[in-house]
Short mmCIF file of C-alpha atoms and ligand atoms in Angstrom, two decimals:
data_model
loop_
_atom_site.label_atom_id
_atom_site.label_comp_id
_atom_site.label_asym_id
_atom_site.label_seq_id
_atom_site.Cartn_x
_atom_site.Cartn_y
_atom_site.Cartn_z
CA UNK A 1 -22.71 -11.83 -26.70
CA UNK A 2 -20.70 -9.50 -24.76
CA UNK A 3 -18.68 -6.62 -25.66
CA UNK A 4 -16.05 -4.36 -24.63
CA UNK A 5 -14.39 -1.32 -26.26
CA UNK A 6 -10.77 0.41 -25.47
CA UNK A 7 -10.07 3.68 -26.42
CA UNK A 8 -6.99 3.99 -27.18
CA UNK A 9 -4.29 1.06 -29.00
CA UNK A 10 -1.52 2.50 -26.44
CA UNK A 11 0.45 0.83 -24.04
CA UNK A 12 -2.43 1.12 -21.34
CA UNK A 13 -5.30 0.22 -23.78
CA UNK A 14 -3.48 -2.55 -25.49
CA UNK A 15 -2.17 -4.47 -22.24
CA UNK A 16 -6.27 -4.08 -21.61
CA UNK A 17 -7.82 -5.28 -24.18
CA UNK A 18 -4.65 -8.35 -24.41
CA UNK A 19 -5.68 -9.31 -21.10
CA UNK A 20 -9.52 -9.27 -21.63
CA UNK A 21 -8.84 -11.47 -24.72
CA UNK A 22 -6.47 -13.65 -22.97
CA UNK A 23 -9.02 -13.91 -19.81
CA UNK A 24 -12.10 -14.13 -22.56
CA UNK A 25 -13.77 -11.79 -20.71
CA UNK A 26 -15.99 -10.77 -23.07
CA UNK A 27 -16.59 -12.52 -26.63
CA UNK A 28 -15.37 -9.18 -28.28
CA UNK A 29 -13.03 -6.83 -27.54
CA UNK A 30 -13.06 -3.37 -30.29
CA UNK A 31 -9.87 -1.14 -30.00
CA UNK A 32 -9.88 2.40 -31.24
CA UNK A 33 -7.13 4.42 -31.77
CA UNK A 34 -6.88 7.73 -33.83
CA UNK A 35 -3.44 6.84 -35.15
CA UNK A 36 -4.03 5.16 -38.29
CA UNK A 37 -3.59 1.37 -38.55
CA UNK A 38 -2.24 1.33 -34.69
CA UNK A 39 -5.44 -0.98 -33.06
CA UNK A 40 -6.34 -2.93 -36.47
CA UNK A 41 -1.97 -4.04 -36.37
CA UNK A 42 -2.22 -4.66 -32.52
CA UNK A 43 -5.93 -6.21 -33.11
CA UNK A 44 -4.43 -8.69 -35.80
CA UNK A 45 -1.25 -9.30 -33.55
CA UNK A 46 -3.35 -10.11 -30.43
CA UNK A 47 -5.35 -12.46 -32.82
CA UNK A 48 -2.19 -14.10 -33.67
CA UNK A 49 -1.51 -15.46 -30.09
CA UNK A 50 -5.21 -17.01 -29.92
CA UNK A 51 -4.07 -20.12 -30.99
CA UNK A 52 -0.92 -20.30 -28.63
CA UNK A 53 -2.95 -19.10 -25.38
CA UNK A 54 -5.75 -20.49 -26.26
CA UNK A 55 -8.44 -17.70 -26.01
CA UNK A 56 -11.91 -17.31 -27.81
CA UNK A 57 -12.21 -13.39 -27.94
CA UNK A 58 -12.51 -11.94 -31.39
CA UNK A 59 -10.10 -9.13 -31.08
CA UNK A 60 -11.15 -5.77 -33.42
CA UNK A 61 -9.31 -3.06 -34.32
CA UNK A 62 -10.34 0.45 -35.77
CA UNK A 63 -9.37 4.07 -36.55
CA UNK A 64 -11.13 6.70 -35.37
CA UNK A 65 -14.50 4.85 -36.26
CA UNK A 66 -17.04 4.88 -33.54
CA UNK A 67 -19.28 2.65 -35.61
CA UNK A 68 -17.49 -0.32 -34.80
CA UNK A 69 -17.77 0.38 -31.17
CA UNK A 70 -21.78 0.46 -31.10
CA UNK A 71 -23.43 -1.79 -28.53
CA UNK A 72 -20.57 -2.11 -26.31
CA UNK A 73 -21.50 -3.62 -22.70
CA UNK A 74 -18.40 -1.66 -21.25
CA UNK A 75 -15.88 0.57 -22.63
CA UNK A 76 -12.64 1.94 -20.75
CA UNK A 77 -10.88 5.02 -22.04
CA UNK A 78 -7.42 5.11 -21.76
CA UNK A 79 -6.86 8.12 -24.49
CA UNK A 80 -4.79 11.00 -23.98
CA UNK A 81 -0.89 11.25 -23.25
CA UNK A 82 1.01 9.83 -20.62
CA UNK A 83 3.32 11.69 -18.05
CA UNK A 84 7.25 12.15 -18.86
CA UNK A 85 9.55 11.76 -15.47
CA UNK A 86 9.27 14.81 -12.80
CA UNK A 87 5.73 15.39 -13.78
CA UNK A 88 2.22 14.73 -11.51
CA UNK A 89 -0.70 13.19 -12.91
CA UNK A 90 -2.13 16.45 -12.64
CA UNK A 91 0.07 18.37 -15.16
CA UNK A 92 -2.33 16.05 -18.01
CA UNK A 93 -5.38 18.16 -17.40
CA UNK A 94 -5.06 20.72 -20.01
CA UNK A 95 -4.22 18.20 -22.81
CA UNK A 96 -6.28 15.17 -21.57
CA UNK A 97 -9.13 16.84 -20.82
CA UNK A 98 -10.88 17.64 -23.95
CA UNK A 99 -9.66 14.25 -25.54
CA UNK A 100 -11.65 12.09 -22.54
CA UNK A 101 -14.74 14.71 -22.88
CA UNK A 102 -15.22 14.14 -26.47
CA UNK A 103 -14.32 10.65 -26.61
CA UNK A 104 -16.53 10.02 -23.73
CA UNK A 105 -19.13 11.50 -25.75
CA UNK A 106 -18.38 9.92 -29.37
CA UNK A 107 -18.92 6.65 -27.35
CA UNK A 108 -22.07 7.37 -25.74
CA UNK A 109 -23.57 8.09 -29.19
CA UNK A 110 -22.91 4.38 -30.44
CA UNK A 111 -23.72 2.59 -26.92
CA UNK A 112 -26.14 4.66 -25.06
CA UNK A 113 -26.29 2.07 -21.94
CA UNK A 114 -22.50 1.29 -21.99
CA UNK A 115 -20.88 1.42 -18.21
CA UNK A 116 -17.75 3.64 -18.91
CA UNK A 117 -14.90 3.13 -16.93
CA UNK A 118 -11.96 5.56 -16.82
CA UNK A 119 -8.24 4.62 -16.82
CA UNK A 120 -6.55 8.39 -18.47
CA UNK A 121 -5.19 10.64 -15.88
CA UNK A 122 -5.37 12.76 -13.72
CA UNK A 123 -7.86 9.81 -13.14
CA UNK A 124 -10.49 10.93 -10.65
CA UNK A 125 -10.83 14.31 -12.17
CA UNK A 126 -11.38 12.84 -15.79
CA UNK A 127 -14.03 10.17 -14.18
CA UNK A 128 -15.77 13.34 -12.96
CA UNK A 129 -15.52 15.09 -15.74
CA UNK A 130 -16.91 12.06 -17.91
CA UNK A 131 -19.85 12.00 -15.25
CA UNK A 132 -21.07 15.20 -15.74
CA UNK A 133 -20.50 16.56 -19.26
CA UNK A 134 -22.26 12.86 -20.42
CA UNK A 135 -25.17 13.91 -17.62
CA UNK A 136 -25.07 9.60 -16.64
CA UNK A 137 -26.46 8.09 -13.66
CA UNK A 138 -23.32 7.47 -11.13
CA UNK A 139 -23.81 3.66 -11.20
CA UNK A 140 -22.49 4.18 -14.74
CA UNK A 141 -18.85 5.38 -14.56
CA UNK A 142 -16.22 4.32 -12.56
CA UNK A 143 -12.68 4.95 -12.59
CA UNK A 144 -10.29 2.18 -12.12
CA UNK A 145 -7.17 3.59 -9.78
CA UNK A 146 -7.52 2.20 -6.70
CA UNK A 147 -8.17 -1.45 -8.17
CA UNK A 148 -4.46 -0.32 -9.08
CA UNK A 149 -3.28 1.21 -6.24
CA UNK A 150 -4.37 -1.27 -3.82
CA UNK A 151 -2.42 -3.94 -6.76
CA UNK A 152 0.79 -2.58 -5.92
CA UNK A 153 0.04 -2.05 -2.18
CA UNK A 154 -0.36 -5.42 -2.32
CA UNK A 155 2.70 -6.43 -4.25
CA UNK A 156 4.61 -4.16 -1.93
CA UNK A 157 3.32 -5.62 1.33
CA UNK A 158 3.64 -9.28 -0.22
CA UNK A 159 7.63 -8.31 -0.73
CA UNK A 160 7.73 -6.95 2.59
CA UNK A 161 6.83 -9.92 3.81
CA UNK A 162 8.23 -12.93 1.41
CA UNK A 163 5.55 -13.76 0.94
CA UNK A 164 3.01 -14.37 -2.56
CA UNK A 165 0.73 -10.94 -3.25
CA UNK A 166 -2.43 -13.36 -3.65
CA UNK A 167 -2.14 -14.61 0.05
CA UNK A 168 -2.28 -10.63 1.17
CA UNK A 169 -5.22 -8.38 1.53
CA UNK A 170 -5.18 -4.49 1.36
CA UNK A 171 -6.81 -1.49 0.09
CA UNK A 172 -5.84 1.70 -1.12
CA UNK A 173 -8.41 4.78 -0.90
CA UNK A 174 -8.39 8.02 -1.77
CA UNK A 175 -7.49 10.13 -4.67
CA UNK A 176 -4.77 8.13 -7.72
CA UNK A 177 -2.33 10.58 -7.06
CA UNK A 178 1.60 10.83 -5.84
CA UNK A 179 0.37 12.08 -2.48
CA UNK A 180 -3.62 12.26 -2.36
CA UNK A 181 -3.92 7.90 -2.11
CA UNK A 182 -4.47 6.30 0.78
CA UNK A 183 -2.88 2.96 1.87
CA UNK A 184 -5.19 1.52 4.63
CA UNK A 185 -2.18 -0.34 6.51
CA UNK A 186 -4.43 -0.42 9.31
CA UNK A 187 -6.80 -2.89 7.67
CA UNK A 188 -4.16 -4.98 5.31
CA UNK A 189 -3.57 -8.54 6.22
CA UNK A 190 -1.59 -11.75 5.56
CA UNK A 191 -3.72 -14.84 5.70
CA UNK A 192 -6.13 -13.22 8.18
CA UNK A 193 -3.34 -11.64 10.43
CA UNK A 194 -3.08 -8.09 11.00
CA UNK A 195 0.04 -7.16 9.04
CA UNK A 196 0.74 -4.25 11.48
CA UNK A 197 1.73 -7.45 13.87
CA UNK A 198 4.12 -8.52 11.60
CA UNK A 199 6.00 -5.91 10.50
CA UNK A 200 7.43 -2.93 11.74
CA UNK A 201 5.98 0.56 11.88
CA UNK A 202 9.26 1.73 9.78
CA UNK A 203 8.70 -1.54 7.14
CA UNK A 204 4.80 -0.10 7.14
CA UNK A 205 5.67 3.18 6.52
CA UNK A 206 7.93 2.19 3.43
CA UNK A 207 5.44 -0.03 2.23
CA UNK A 208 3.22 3.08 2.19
CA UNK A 209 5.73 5.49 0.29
CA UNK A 210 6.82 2.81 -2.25
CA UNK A 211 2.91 2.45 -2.90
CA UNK A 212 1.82 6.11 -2.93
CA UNK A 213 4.72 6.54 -5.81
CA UNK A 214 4.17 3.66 -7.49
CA UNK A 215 2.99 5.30 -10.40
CA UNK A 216 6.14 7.73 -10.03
CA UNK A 217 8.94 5.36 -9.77
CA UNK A 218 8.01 3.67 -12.68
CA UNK A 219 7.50 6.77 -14.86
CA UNK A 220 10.92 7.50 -13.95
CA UNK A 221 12.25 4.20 -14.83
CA UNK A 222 10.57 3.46 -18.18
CA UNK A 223 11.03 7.38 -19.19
CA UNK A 224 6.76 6.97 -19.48
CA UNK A 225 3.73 5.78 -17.52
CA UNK A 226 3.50 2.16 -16.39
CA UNK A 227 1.40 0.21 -18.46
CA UNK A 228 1.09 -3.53 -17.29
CA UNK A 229 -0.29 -2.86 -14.16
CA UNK A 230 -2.97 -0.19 -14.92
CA UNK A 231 -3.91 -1.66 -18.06
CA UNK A 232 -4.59 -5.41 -15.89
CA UNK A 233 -6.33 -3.31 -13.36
CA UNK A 234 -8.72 -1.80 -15.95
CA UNK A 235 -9.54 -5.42 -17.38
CA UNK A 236 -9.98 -6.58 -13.41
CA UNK A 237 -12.93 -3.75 -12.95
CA UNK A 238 -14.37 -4.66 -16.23
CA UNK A 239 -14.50 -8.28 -15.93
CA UNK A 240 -16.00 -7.68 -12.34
CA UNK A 241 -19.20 -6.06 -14.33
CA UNK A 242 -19.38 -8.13 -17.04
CA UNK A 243 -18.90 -11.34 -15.13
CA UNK A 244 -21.54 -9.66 -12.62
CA UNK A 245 -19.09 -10.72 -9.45
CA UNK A 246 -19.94 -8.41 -7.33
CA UNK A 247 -16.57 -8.39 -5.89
CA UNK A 248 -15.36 -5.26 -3.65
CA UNK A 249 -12.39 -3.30 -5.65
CA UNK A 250 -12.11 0.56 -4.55
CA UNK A 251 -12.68 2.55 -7.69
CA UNK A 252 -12.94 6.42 -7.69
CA UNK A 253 -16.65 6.72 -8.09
CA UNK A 254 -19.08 10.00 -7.39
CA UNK A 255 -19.95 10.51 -3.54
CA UNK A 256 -23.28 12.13 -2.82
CA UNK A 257 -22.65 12.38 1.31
CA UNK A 258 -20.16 9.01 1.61
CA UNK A 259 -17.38 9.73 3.48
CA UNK A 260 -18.90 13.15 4.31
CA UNK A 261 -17.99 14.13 0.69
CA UNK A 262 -20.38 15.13 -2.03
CA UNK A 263 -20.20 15.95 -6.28
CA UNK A 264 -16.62 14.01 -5.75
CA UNK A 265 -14.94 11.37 -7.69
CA UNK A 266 -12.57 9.54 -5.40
CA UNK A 267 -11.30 6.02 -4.49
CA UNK A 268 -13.68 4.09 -1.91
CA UNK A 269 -14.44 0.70 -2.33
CA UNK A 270 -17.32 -0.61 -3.82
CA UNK A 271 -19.13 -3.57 -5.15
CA UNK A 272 -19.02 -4.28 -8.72
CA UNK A 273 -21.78 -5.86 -11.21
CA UNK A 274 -23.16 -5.78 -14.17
CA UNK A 275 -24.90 -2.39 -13.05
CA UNK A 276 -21.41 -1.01 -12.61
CA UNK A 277 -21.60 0.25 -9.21
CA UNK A 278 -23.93 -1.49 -7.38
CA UNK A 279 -22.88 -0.17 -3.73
CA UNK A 280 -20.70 1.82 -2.52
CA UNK A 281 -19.11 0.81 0.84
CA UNK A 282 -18.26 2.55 3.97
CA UNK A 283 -15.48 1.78 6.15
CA UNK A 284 -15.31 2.77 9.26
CA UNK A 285 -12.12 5.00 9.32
CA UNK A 286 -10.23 6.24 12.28
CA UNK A 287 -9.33 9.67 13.04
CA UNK A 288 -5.88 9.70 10.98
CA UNK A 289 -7.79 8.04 7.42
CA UNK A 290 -10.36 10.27 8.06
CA UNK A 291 -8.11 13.46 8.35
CA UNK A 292 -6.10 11.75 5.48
CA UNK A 293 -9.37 11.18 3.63
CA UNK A 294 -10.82 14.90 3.91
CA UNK A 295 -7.01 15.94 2.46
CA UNK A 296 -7.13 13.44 -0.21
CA UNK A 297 -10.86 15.17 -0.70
CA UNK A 298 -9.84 18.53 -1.04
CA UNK A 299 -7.23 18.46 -3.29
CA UNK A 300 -8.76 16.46 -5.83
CA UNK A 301 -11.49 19.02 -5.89
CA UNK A 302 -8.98 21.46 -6.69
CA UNK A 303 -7.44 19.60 -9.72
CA UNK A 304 -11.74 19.23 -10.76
CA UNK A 305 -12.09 23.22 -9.68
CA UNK A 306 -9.07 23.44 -13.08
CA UNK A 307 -11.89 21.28 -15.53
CA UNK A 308 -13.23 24.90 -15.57
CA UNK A 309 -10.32 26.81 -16.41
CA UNK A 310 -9.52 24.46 -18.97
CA UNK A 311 -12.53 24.82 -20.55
CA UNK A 312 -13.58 21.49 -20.38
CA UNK A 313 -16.67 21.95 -18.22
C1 LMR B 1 -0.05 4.63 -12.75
O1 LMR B 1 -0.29 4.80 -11.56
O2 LMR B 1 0.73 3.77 -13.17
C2 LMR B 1 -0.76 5.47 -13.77
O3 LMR B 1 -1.58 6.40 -13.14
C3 LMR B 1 0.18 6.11 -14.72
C4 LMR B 1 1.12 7.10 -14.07
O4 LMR B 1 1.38 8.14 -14.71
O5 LMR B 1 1.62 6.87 -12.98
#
C-alpha cells in the first residue's frame, strides 16, 4: 500500500493530489488543509469523479490533523500563500517560512521515513530550509521547480516550433526564480536535433524569457500563482519515487561540491527513486551556464542568508 500526503487543499495541492488520484499513483492520497472542511469537500469531490475517470485512489481529506497523515511514503507541501501580480517569489519568505518549517516538522512526527518534497515558494530556499531545521539525510527532500520549469521550457520550445511538447527535450537549471533559472537551450532538442539548428538565436532567446517568467506572466494573468502546471509537476516528481523510475527530472536538491556549490538547494538534474534522490547528475556546462550557474548560486544563497533574519533558522 502506498501513500502520499499534500499539505495544503489549495489550488497547487489540490491539482496534486487530483492528478495523483487520476494517475493512481499511489493507493492513497491524504490532503490537509488548516481551513476547516476545505480538503475533506475537495477529498469527497475528487472521489466523485472516480467513477467517470476511472481511478482506484482512495482520496482523504483532513483539517489540521496530522494523524491521518502517519505512514506516508511521500508528502509534498504546498502550504503557505501565493504571490499577487508585481511581486517575486522571494517577497513569500517572511510569511511562508515559518508555515513550511512547522509543517515540515508536524509531518515528520507522523512519518519519520517520508521523502518530502517541496512545491511552496520561494522554492529552493524553503527546500533548504526543510533540510536543515528537520536535520534529514539530502536523499530525502527535494524540491520540485525545475521538473516545472523545464515543463514550460518545453511547452515554449514545442510552440516555437509547431510542434507537440512530448516530441521536445529540454532542461531548465538553476534557481525557480524570475531571473535566477536557467534554460539550457544549448542542450534542448526536437526528435534528436539540436534545436539551436532550427531556430533562430532571436526565437531562442524568446523562448528563454517567456520560460524564465513563466511563473510571472501567469501570476499576472490569473491575479494569483499558476496552479495546473506546478501542481502536475509535483505529482510527476512524486510518482518518479514511488513508481521507483529512476527517471532524470532537475529538482532543486542540496549540493555538497556539485557544480562547485556546497550547503545549496538549487535546480540540477537528478535521478529519481524510491530513495528520493538517488544521484545527482553533472552536466558538463560551458563557460556562459557556468557563469549563469554561479549567479543563479549566489543569489539564492542570499534569499537562504534572509531564513535567518526571519527567524526561521
Ligand atoms: C510557478 O512558477 O508557477 C510557481 O512558482 C508559482 C509562482 O508564483 O510563479
Amino acid at each position: 500500500m502506498s501513500k502520499v500526503t499534500v499539505v495544503g487543499a489549495g489550488n497547487v495541492g489540490a491539482t496534486c493530489a487530483n492528478v495523483l488520484a487520476f494517475n493512481e499513483v499511489a493507493d492513497e492520497v491524504v490532503m490537509l488543509d488548516v481551513k476547516e472542511g476545505v480538503s475533506e469537500g475537495k477529498a469527497m469531490d475528487m472521489m466523485q469523479t472516480a467513477q467517470l475517470l476511472g481511478f482506484d485512489t482512495t482520496i482523504v481529506g483532513c483539517t489540521n490533523d496530522y494523524a491521518q497523515t502517519a505512514n506516508s511514503d511521500v508528502v509534498v507541501i504546498t502550504s503557505g500563500i501565493p504571490r499577487k501580480p508585481g511581486m517575486t517569489r522571494e517577497e513569500l519568505i517572511g510569511v511562508n517560512a515559518g508555515i513550511v518549517k512547522s509543517v515540515a516538522e508536524n509531518l515528520l512526527k507522523y512519518s519519520p521515513n517520508a521523502i518530502i518534497v517541496v512545491i511552496s515558494n520561494p522554492m529552493d530556499t524553503m527546500t533548504y530550509l526543510a533540510l536543515k531545521s528537520l536535520g534529514l539525510p539530502k536523499n530525502r527532500v527535494i524540491g520540485m521547480g525545475g521538473a516545472l520549469d523545464s515543463s514550460r521550457f518545453k511547452y515554449f520550445l514545442s510552440q516555437a516550433l509547431g510542434c507537440n511538447a512530448n516530441e521536445v527535450e529540454g532542461m531548465v537549471i538553476g534557481g525557480h526564480g524570475d531571473t535566477t533559472m536557467i534554460p539550457l537551450a544549448r542542450l534542448a532538442t526536437y526528435k534528436g536535433q539540436p534545436v539551436s539548428t532550427l531556430l533562430s538565436e532571436e526565437k531562442l532567446n524568446e523562448v528563454v524569457a517567456s520560460t524564465m517568467v513563466g511563473g510571472a506572466t501567469l501570476t499576472k494573468l490569473l491575479g494569483t500563482s499558476a496552479w495546473y502546471a506546478p501542481g502536475a509537476a509535483g505529482a510527476y516528481v512524486v510518482e518518479s519515487i514511488i513508481h521507483n523510475q529512476k527517471k532524470m527530472v532537475p529538482c532543486s536538491v542540496m549540493l555538497e561540491g556539485e557544480y562547485g556549490e556546497s550547503d545549496l538547494c538549487i535546480g540540477v538534474p537528478v535521478i529519481l527513486g524510491k530513495n528520493g534522490i538517488e544521484k545527482i547528475v553533472e552536466l558538463e556546462l560551458n563557460a556562459d551556464e557556468k557563469a549563469k550557474f554561479a549567479a543563479s548560486a549566489a543569489a539564492v544563497h542570499k534569499t537562504n542568508a534572509a531564513l535567518k533574519e526571519v527567524g526561521a533558522l
